[in-house]
XYZ file of C-alpha atoms in Angstrom:
634
model
C -30.450 -12.626 0.487
C -29.044 -10.490 -2.236
C -28.691 -12.308 -5.571
C -26.373 -11.430 -8.403
C -26.156 -12.560 -11.908
C -22.733 -13.972 -12.344
C -22.528 -13.118 -16.038
C -23.582 -9.615 -15.590
C -21.117 -9.352 -12.571
C -18.145 -10.329 -14.487
C -19.023 -8.314 -17.552
C -19.306 -5.209 -15.320
C -16.009 -5.909 -13.832
C -14.301 -6.389 -17.062
C -15.860 -3.179 -18.298
C -14.761 -1.323 -15.229
C -11.295 -2.757 -15.517
C -11.045 -1.517 -19.206
C -12.243 1.916 -18.186
C -9.572 2.205 -15.441
C -6.959 0.946 -17.829
C -8.117 3.592 -20.438
C -7.942 6.201 -17.739
C -4.449 5.257 -16.607
C -3.232 5.225 -20.354
C -4.899 8.612 -20.862
C -2.942 9.935 -17.926
C 0.304 8.569 -19.118
C -0.381 9.885 -22.579
C -1.082 13.432 -21.043
C 2.138 13.271 -19.014
C 4.074 12.235 -22.206
C 2.550 15.106 -24.015
C 3.456 17.524 -21.176
C 6.979 16.175 -21.398
C 7.292 16.648 -25.134
C 5.879 20.206 -24.900
C 7.824 21.175 -21.757
C 11.155 19.524 -22.663
C 13.735 20.798 -20.268
C 12.358 24.398 -19.889
C 9.911 23.849 -17.109
C 10.434 20.522 -15.365
C 8.686 21.827 -12.156
C 5.414 21.659 -13.998
C 6.071 17.990 -14.856
C 6.297 17.139 -11.111
C 3.031 18.746 -10.001
C 0.896 15.674 -10.331
C 3.264 13.431 -8.513
C 3.881 10.948 -11.247
C 7.268 12.333 -12.576
C 10.513 13.079 -10.933
C 13.058 15.136 -12.879
C 16.576 16.521 -12.508
C 17.832 13.085 -11.075
C 21.350 11.639 -10.989
C 22.634 8.274 -9.836
C 23.877 8.595 -6.253
C 24.689 4.971 -5.919
C 24.194 1.598 -7.451
C 24.760 -2.055 -6.356
C 23.893 -5.514 -7.526
C 20.854 -7.182 -6.093
C 19.314 -10.645 -6.207
C 19.382 -12.229 -9.614
C 22.049 -9.956 -10.852
C 19.563 -7.072 -10.920
C 20.737 -3.398 -10.679
C 19.619 -1.476 -7.617
C 19.996 2.242 -8.481
C 19.602 5.073 -5.927
C 18.418 8.390 -7.588
C 18.502 11.811 -6.043
C 18.301 15.300 -7.103
C 21.280 17.013 -8.911
C 21.355 19.312 -6.012
C 22.249 17.072 -3.104
C 20.601 19.388 -0.658
C 17.295 19.395 -2.417
C 14.523 16.973 -1.228
C 12.273 15.097 -3.538
C 8.923 16.714 -4.136
C 5.592 15.229 -3.070
C 5.123 12.111 -5.366
C 3.103 9.026 -5.843
C 6.114 6.542 -6.190
C 5.210 3.918 -3.733
C 7.348 0.777 -3.167
C 6.421 -1.751 -5.735
C 5.393 0.725 -8.332
C 6.481 0.156 -11.990
C 8.414 3.089 -13.412
C 10.174 3.962 -16.544
C 13.548 5.845 -16.636
C 14.437 8.233 -19.395
C 17.400 10.340 -20.404
C 16.712 14.003 -19.434
C 18.663 15.237 -22.368
C 17.338 13.052 -25.174
C 14.072 12.183 -23.482
C 14.737 8.551 -24.719
C 13.564 5.670 -22.295
C 16.496 3.895 -20.929
C 15.036 1.263 -18.681
C 11.850 -0.170 -16.930
C 12.098 -0.788 -13.208
C 10.437 -1.258 -9.921
C 10.499 1.052 -6.829
C 12.227 -0.755 -3.956
C 12.652 1.994 -1.340
C 12.146 5.655 -0.881
C 12.715 8.517 1.580
C 12.610 12.292 1.537
C 15.875 12.671 -0.338
C 16.265 9.583 -2.520
C 14.480 6.788 -4.369
C 15.647 3.270 -5.200
C 14.698 1.508 -8.353
C 15.610 -2.097 -9.423
C 16.392 -2.615 -13.071
C 17.275 -5.735 -15.085
C 20.377 -3.829 -16.263
C 22.023 -0.564 -15.150
C 20.470 2.336 -17.181
C 22.886 4.496 -19.196
C 22.943 8.183 -18.798
C 23.898 11.153 -16.669
C 20.691 13.041 -15.962
C 17.312 11.089 -15.543
C 13.675 11.359 -15.113
C 11.483 8.818 -13.567
C 7.853 8.348 -14.484
C 5.193 5.973 -13.160
C 4.119 3.452 -15.804
C 1.085 1.316 -16.450
C 0.832 -2.183 -15.142
C -0.825 -4.057 -17.822
C 0.609 -7.402 -16.619
C -1.568 -7.135 -13.440
C -4.577 -6.383 -15.543
C -4.027 -9.347 -17.778
C -3.716 -11.571 -14.614
C -6.992 -10.208 -13.259
C -8.849 -10.733 -16.434
C -7.623 -14.440 -16.652
C -8.593 -14.957 -12.972
C -12.106 -13.611 -13.607
C -12.503 -15.649 -16.754
C -11.599 -18.873 -14.780
C -13.998 -18.013 -12.034
C -16.778 -17.255 -14.531
C -16.307 -20.510 -16.294
C -15.813 -22.619 -13.255
C -17.871 -25.789 -12.427
C -18.291 -27.970 -9.480
C -16.928 -26.759 -6.015
C -15.465 -23.571 -7.564
C -18.763 -22.633 -9.124
C -20.488 -22.893 -5.755
C -17.637 -20.901 -4.122
C -18.133 -18.181 -6.801
C -21.936 -18.008 -6.336
C -21.551 -17.821 -2.508
C -19.316 -14.726 -2.950
C -21.860 -13.122 -5.336
C -24.728 -13.626 -2.967
C -26.265 -16.787 -4.490
C -26.226 -18.924 -1.316
C -25.491 -18.443 2.464
C -22.170 -19.149 4.044
C -21.892 -21.904 6.662
C -20.041 -21.900 10.007
C -19.115 -24.623 12.420
C -19.207 -24.156 16.278
C -16.148 -22.083 17.360
C -13.455 -24.201 19.092
C -11.013 -22.990 21.788
C -7.471 -22.188 20.626
C -4.219 -22.531 22.600
C -1.065 -20.468 22.883
C -2.749 -17.165 22.074
C -2.352 -15.332 25.392
C -0.974 -12.219 23.608
C -4.465 -11.575 22.159
C -7.348 -9.845 23.925
C -10.816 -11.310 24.129
C -12.209 -9.821 20.954
C -9.057 -10.780 18.999
C -9.466 -14.471 20.339
C -13.094 -14.330 19.286
C -12.158 -13.156 15.871
C -9.621 -15.977 15.454
C -12.127 -18.631 16.556
C -14.805 -17.209 14.263
C -12.507 -17.154 11.333
C -11.418 -20.765 11.949
C -15.038 -21.929 12.205
C -15.972 -20.617 8.756
C -16.680 -23.300 6.133
C -16.680 -20.682 3.395
C -15.584 -17.173 4.315
C -15.541 -14.953 7.302
C -14.757 -11.206 7.704
C -12.568 -9.634 10.521
C -13.292 -5.971 10.794
C -10.288 -4.124 12.308
C -10.733 -0.492 13.107
C -7.628 1.691 13.469
C -5.106 0.500 16.062
C -6.989 -2.778 17.062
C -4.182 -5.141 16.026
C -5.877 -6.370 13.025
C -2.755 -7.917 11.257
C -1.675 -9.348 14.770
C -4.939 -11.072 14.887
C -4.743 -12.343 11.264
C -1.324 -13.647 11.754
C -2.289 -15.699 14.798
C -5.348 -17.000 12.874
C -2.829 -18.260 10.266
C -0.666 -19.816 12.848
C -3.609 -21.716 14.321
C -4.554 -22.971 11.069
C -1.016 -24.245 10.416
C -1.064 -25.927 13.759
C -4.258 -27.758 12.574
C -2.277 -29.059 9.476
C -3.489 -26.496 6.925
C -1.396 -24.669 4.431
C -2.214 -20.978 3.895
C -2.080 -18.452 1.022
C -1.672 -15.108 2.759
C -2.125 -12.114 0.595
C -2.633 -8.347 0.735
C -3.247 -5.823 -2.167
C -0.050 -3.968 -1.528
C 3.572 -4.992 -0.915
C 3.689 -3.036 2.279
C 0.577 -4.997 3.524
C 2.169 -8.314 2.530
C 5.465 -7.385 4.351
C 3.736 -6.386 7.514
C 1.898 -9.784 7.565
C 5.095 -11.706 6.823
C 6.894 -9.958 9.641
C 4.250 -10.857 12.058
C 4.203 -14.551 10.844
C 8.000 -14.799 11.251
C 7.782 -13.409 14.790
C 5.290 -16.170 15.533
C 7.799 -18.828 14.324
C 5.703 -19.756 11.202
C 7.520 -21.014 8.107
C 6.583 -18.506 5.513
C 7.863 -17.965 1.966
C 7.397 -14.596 0.143
C 6.931 -14.687 -3.531
C 7.097 -11.735 -5.921
C 9.810 -9.464 -7.346
C 12.564 -9.078 -4.715
C 12.467 -5.336 -5.270
C 9.055 -5.137 -3.857
C 9.990 -6.728 -0.608
C 11.426 -4.820 2.439
C 15.130 -5.165 2.686
C 14.980 -6.812 6.194
C 12.705 -9.532 4.812
C 14.396 -10.379 1.587
C 15.935 -13.502 3.132
C 12.434 -14.980 3.357
C 11.752 -14.439 -0.431
C 11.613 -17.375 -2.879
C 14.507 -15.868 -4.883
C 16.811 -15.594 -1.836
C 15.870 -19.060 -0.577
C 16.400 -20.603 -4.022
C 19.821 -18.638 -4.403
C 21.128 -19.974 -1.146
C 20.054 -23.584 -1.814
C 23.228 -25.903 -2.100
C 21.779 -27.340 -5.392
C 21.939 -23.877 -7.096
C 25.731 -24.235 -7.142
C 25.220 -26.931 -9.877
C 22.735 -24.779 -11.668
C 25.182 -21.779 -11.730
C 27.876 -24.142 -13.022
C 25.661 -25.331 -15.781
C 24.753 -21.830 -16.871
C 28.470 -20.844 -16.766
C 29.481 -23.821 -18.887
C 26.593 -23.048 -21.485
C 27.841 -19.522 -21.806
C 31.252 -20.856 -22.272
C 30.173 -23.357 -25.121
C 28.153 -20.487 -26.873
C 31.209 -18.238 -26.759
C 33.386 -21.034 -28.133
C 30.878 -21.718 -30.981
C 31.216 -18.185 -32.125
C 35.073 -18.128 -32.603
C 37.806 -20.535 -33.622
C 41.464 -19.868 -33.065
C 42.979 -22.462 -35.375
C 41.888 -23.651 -38.782
C 38.359 -24.288 -39.980
C 35.901 -26.161 -37.562
C 34.810 -29.632 -38.363
C 31.444 -29.856 -40.204
C 28.643 -29.446 -37.683
C 30.997 -28.568 -34.696
C 29.444 -25.238 -34.163
C 25.946 -26.603 -34.202
C 27.030 -29.327 -31.818
C 28.385 -26.799 -29.321
C 25.312 -24.695 -29.504
C 23.054 -27.807 -29.117
C 25.033 -28.807 -26.019
C 24.682 -25.177 -24.582
C 20.914 -25.225 -25.088
C 20.750 -28.662 -23.457
C 22.687 -27.444 -20.457
C 20.369 -24.339 -20.136
C 17.279 -26.511 -20.328
C 18.594 -28.974 -17.711
C 19.475 -25.891 -15.575
C 15.986 -24.567 -15.846
C 14.643 -27.998 -14.839
C 16.748 -28.234 -11.760
C 15.917 -24.715 -10.914
C 12.252 -25.475 -10.999
C 12.836 -28.392 -8.757
C 14.489 -26.366 -6.164
C 11.666 -23.779 -6.273
C 9.054 -26.513 -6.061
C 10.814 -27.970 -3.097
C 10.874 -24.607 -1.253
C 7.209 -23.879 -1.936
C 6.107 -27.388 -0.938
C 8.005 -27.232 2.359
C 6.379 -23.765 3.344
C 3.499 -23.730 5.590
C 2.465 -20.169 4.305
C 3.001 -18.578 1.038
C 2.853 -14.826 1.201
C 2.084 -12.797 -1.971
C 0.293 -9.832 -3.217
C -3.173 -10.523 -4.651
C -1.932 -9.979 -8.104
C 0.813 -12.788 -7.799
C 2.375 -14.385 -10.769
C 0.206 -17.723 -11.235
C 2.998 -19.562 -12.973
C 5.084 -19.443 -9.834
C 2.472 -21.296 -7.701
C 1.686 -23.862 -10.656
C -1.303 -25.895 -9.808
C -1.087 -25.491 -6.009
C -4.293 -24.982 -3.985
C -4.610 -24.058 -0.294
C -7.205 -25.093 2.393
C -7.133 -21.462 3.671
C -6.744 -18.164 1.897
C -6.276 -14.798 3.697
C -6.588 -11.341 2.281
C -5.307 -8.650 4.771
C -6.123 -4.949 4.099
C -8.826 -6.396 1.846
C -10.766 -3.090 1.587
C -7.851 -1.559 -0.539
C -8.419 -3.973 -3.387
C -10.907 -3.644 -6.183
C -13.289 -6.674 -6.721
C -11.148 -8.283 -9.541
C -8.185 -8.436 -7.133
C -9.855 -10.996 -5.004
C -10.326 -13.644 -7.637
C -6.752 -14.834 -7.985
C -6.787 -15.773 -4.341
C -10.319 -17.288 -4.379
C -9.413 -19.604 -7.227
C -6.769 -21.285 -5.132
C -8.519 -21.564 -1.789
C -11.216 -23.553 -0.120
C -11.966 -21.084 2.458
C -11.203 -17.329 2.759
C -10.679 -14.877 5.596
C -11.029 -11.150 4.714
C -9.631 -8.622 7.060
C -9.730 -4.755 6.863
C -11.729 -1.686 7.606
C -14.383 -0.371 5.149
C -14.628 2.777 7.119
C -11.099 3.653 5.899
C -10.023 4.576 2.355
C -11.402 2.501 -0.502
C -9.388 1.288 -3.444
C -7.785 3.993 -5.441
C -9.712 4.364 -8.810
C -8.851 6.994 -11.492
C -12.068 6.450 -13.692
C -15.226 7.910 -12.588
C -17.107 5.684 -15.011
C -15.429 2.668 -13.339
C -16.367 3.793 -9.936
C -20.028 4.144 -10.995
C -19.884 0.503 -11.989
C -18.912 -0.398 -8.477
C -15.104 -0.629 -9.044
C -14.390 1.646 -6.079
C -16.208 -0.765 -3.675
C -14.249 -3.561 -2.406
C -15.614 -7.203 -2.230
C -15.303 -6.905 1.545
C -17.259 -3.805 1.818
C -19.961 -5.317 -0.432
C -20.183 -8.444 1.725
C -20.287 -6.418 4.900
C -23.203 -4.521 3.393
C -25.209 -7.535 2.189
C -24.184 -10.060 4.919
C -23.541 -7.948 7.983
C -23.083 -9.547 11.357
C -23.658 -12.888 9.974
C -20.285 -13.154 8.411
C -18.422 -10.358 10.385
C -16.629 -10.226 13.698
C -15.169 -6.808 14.907
C -12.046 -6.022 16.948
C -12.907 -3.643 19.856
C -9.790 -2.648 21.807
C -7.352 -0.267 20.279
C -3.741 0.202 21.230
C -2.768 3.350 19.523
C -4.923 6.553 20.430
C -5.522 8.463 23.588
C -9.171 7.915 24.471
C -10.277 11.550 23.454
C -8.658 11.161 19.978
C -10.504 7.733 19.651
C -13.868 8.804 20.839
C -15.241 10.630 17.779
C -14.197 8.061 15.184
C -15.566 5.331 17.523
C -18.971 7.099 17.788
C -19.227 8.165 14.074
C -17.811 5.059 12.302
C -17.798 2.143 14.708
C -21.033 2.264 16.661
C -19.240 3.344 19.692
C -17.764 -0.135 20.068
C -14.170 0.916 20.528
C -12.333 1.174 23.763
C -8.832 2.330 24.519
C -6.398 -0.070 26.073
C -5.162 1.071 29.548
C -1.750 1.384 28.194
C -2.633 4.208 25.765
C -5.945 5.546 27.097
C -4.285 8.537 28.803
C -0.854 8.706 27.434
C 0.404 12.094 26.456
C 3.245 13.913 24.683
C 4.482 15.093 28.208
C 5.259 11.432 28.887
C 7.865 11.689 26.080
C 9.088 15.228 26.878
C 8.341 16.550 30.406
C 7.805 20.221 30.567
C 6.486 20.518 27.024
C 4.103 23.448 26.744
C 4.063 24.816 23.241
C 1.200 22.478 22.157
C -1.423 22.686 24.989
C 0.040 19.397 26.614
C -2.798 19.275 29.045
C -5.045 18.222 26.155
C -4.436 15.378 23.530
C -6.502 17.355 20.962
C -6.081 21.061 19.611
C -8.315 22.320 16.992
C -7.720 25.909 15.858
C -10.481 27.578 13.898
C -9.410 30.286 11.383
C -12.888 31.556 10.540
C -12.913 35.239 9.835
C -9.055 35.501 9.592
C -9.070 35.593 5.874
C -6.584 32.650 5.698
C -8.063 31.807 2.239
C -7.174 28.749 0.057
C -5.323 29.240 -3.126
C -5.114 27.303 -6.323
C -1.724 26.084 -7.451
C -0.869 28.332 -10.317
C 0.628 25.387 -12.266
C -1.995 22.832 -11.525
C -5.483 22.450 -10.040
C -4.542 21.371 -6.554
C -5.375 23.679 -3.499
C -3.011 25.084 -0.878
C -3.296 27.410 2.078
C 0.039 29.169 2.931
C -1.097 30.758 6.094
C -2.269 27.384 7.592
C 0.970 25.994 6.299
C 3.013 28.443 8.074
C 1.041 27.964 11.265
C 1.640 24.258 11.155
C 5.413 24.664 10.407
C 5.607 26.875 13.586
C 4.006 24.200 15.652
C 6.420 21.613 14.258
C 9.206 23.810 15.287
C 7.839 24.246 18.786
C 7.525 20.372 19.125
C 11.040 19.637 18.105
C 12.569 22.340 20.072
C 10.937 20.995 23.193
C 12.154 17.608 22.829
C 9.756 15.647 20.470
C 11.867 13.728 17.784
C 11.140 14.803 14.258
C 10.539 11.257 13.200
C 7.702 11.078 15.738
C 5.824 13.839 14.030
C 3.671 13.647 10.858
C 1.913 16.414 8.938
C -1.100 15.414 6.864
C -2.702 17.573 4.141
C -5.618 16.641 1.875
C -4.032 18.288 -1.181
C -0.739 17.517 -2.881
C -0.157 21.321 -3.446
C -0.141 21.863 0.288
C 2.107 18.870 0.905
C 4.581 20.319 -1.493
C 4.302 23.716 0.022
C 5.081 22.255 3.440
C 7.905 20.085 2.309
C 9.692 22.842 0.602
C 9.705 24.797 3.905
C 10.076 22.344 6.611
C 13.551 22.179 8.121
C 13.368 18.715 9.456
C 13.718 15.924 6.959
C 12.555 13.221 9.346
C 9.103 14.842 9.795
C 6.859 13.001 7.380
C 4.641 15.241 5.329
C 2.138 13.531 2.943
C -1.408 13.094 1.778
C -4.085 11.048 3.580
C -3.471 8.133 1.289
C 0.287 8.120 2.115
C -0.542 7.545 5.723
C -3.081 4.678 5.701
C -1.916 1.958 8.061
C 0.653 4.371 9.647
C 0.856 5.981 13.073
C 2.838 8.766 14.767
C 3.185 10.257 18.417
C 1.938 13.568 17.110
C -0.151 14.425 14.054
C -0.793 17.818 12.636
C -3.609 18.090 10.044
C -4.084 21.176 7.799
C -7.572 21.061 6.174
C -6.752 23.797 3.678
C -10.187 24.567 2.437
C -11.414 28.212 3.190
C -13.884 29.891 0.887
C -17.190 31.848 0.881
C -19.317 29.038 -0.643
C -18.526 26.207 1.736
C -16.944 24.101 -0.958
C -14.699 21.260 0.492
C -14.158 19.006 -2.440
C -13.097 15.490 -1.495
C -12.879 16.400 2.128
C -16.505 15.537 1.973
C -15.502 11.775 1.902
C -15.643 11.195 5.710
C -13.325 8.134 5.536
C -10.483 10.395 4.610
C -10.691 12.313 7.867
C -11.192 9.073 9.851
C -7.779 7.875 8.502
C -6.110 11.261 9.024
C -7.308 11.598 12.648
C -6.638 8.071 13.723
C -2.965 8.182 12.877
C -2.240 10.211 16.046
C -1.202 8.292 19.219
C -0.678 11.051 21.856
C -1.387 14.429 20.145
C -3.838 15.474 17.429
C -3.461 19.031 16.143
C -5.824 20.346 13.453
C -6.361 23.716 11.850
C -9.133 24.762 9.549
C -11.894 27.224 8.620
C -14.907 26.276 10.733
C -17.167 28.601 8.625
C -16.396 26.699 5.518
C -16.166 23.204 7.137
C -19.212 23.424 9.439
C -21.671 23.682 6.472
C -21.172 19.960 6.182
C -22.748 17.906 8.911
C -19.741 15.791 9.477
C -17.473 18.731 10.370
C -20.122 20.429 12.297
C -20.287 17.348 14.474
C -16.632 17.104 14.669
C -16.247 20.759 15.723
C -18.950 20.197 18.282
C -17.039 17.363 19.712
C -13.896 19.517 19.903
C -15.890 21.976 21.800
C -17.393 19.506 24.207
C -13.845 18.429 25.436
C -12.347 21.924 25.470
C -10.192 21.258 22.511
C -11.671 24.082 20.336
C -9.771 27.456 19.937
C -10.217 30.528 17.571
C -7.157 31.645 15.798
C -7.887 34.975 17.300
C -7.168 33.763 20.808
C -4.242 31.587 19.793
C -1.102 32.498 21.869
C 0.998 29.474 21.486
């Protein structure tokens, strides 16, 4: 059993969190410096790193929950798409006036597509032309520090809980019990639910791509609710929480979503705490009290006849303050009632602790757990008696900017650490996947999942020709096509205005394949193009005719799937340098997004110097999927 000194652990995590914060502030300072130096002369250079959008105008605006302003931004040129960027839903941003460069508002990204981005502000920002920039999230960091301090200082049951997660004692399990009403699950999913429910402390559900991990987690939560337990259900990202909430609603579970409404998918907003509170009949009185308070404050500021009696202004202001305090009290009671009636509270792992008050839960669940750094787990741990972690440590780890923080273990999630130290004693794996053709699945299954995956009969042999009979452009007789450009001098290039790599000849080849697929009946929104480098993504987006074809980096596609996925590997050089393509997990994510067709292009001479890609190319050869660019005639 691995032991860890709690004091040293928390000191290390605090240091890593500080290093990450420093790296983020440095990146923001660099961006601000570039903004000051560049001014309005070369805004394209500002957009290269993906954390700035320029030349924006307000296309539309509307009022959202709580009176917030929802603003839709797009490029000045309505025909111009947004460049590749890192503006994910839920990200904090700052808007600035593009002429004066003054900041005009802080907001939250609530939606995005290829042409526009929606941002929620407390007030409508003033201006004509705007820039948006990602901003640091110091609020979240403060919450994580507070949670770690509470965990470090804990006594009694919580100290035992902390020591178990740090390796100081062994977790305990009861004998698994049968469950009812889970006929929609397969055998390995049912086993995972039973295993999770039998945990006295914590359990891990390992869900490889396409195996229905979130479906399984949602059923586990439903079963816990049927047993009379209340559940805190979390994920590191807003998208992850929304996916889980959607599954729970489909199962008939009474779940409430807490957090900023801007971070919640539009179709799920009526399940948010804000929306439920706003629709509560008692809120009518609260709104009346606020309105009366405003009226009294306005009256105290002006008199139309004569001089007011001594103390009259103060009395009006006192009465206004009293009304506001009473309104807040009633509002808190409404919110408390909503939370107390809910069987499940859904939130990101960095939720606002004040919203939950002193509530604790018999069961906590963290879905997509491998996408969180270790500090992100503690806010959930502090409020739960038992914990279920679900994710896949063979896919992308948490995003970490600081190399020093990564060296301190910040890039390794708690789930991955526990899998490494506890292994099968605390882990149950899902084994049947419902996404990929068997040949697309086979290499990742062998390489990452000990050959345990099997393809469900509904997907094992499905093809693109099932969607478009007569399709011939993309070798429809095979679910995988790999084209080797070795010897063709399709060399990588460095973006002249940045450090990212791109490969225009590979890019052109990919776009021609996309054209062929669309022309022969495959809908553009069923196609994805994945590139490992942002410069290649920008190059492709600038030239692709179809707005509904999704083009993004590997990170942007984790958790997603498409009928046809095309991957351009970009790297082609004489020294065999492949950069972060050397992280095998990136390729695992990229390849396993494809359902019916996987198309890849790359320089085998560059790639095959690395054992992983040599094995991958050998697999392609073994199934007849390998083609040299010299023989290509499609």
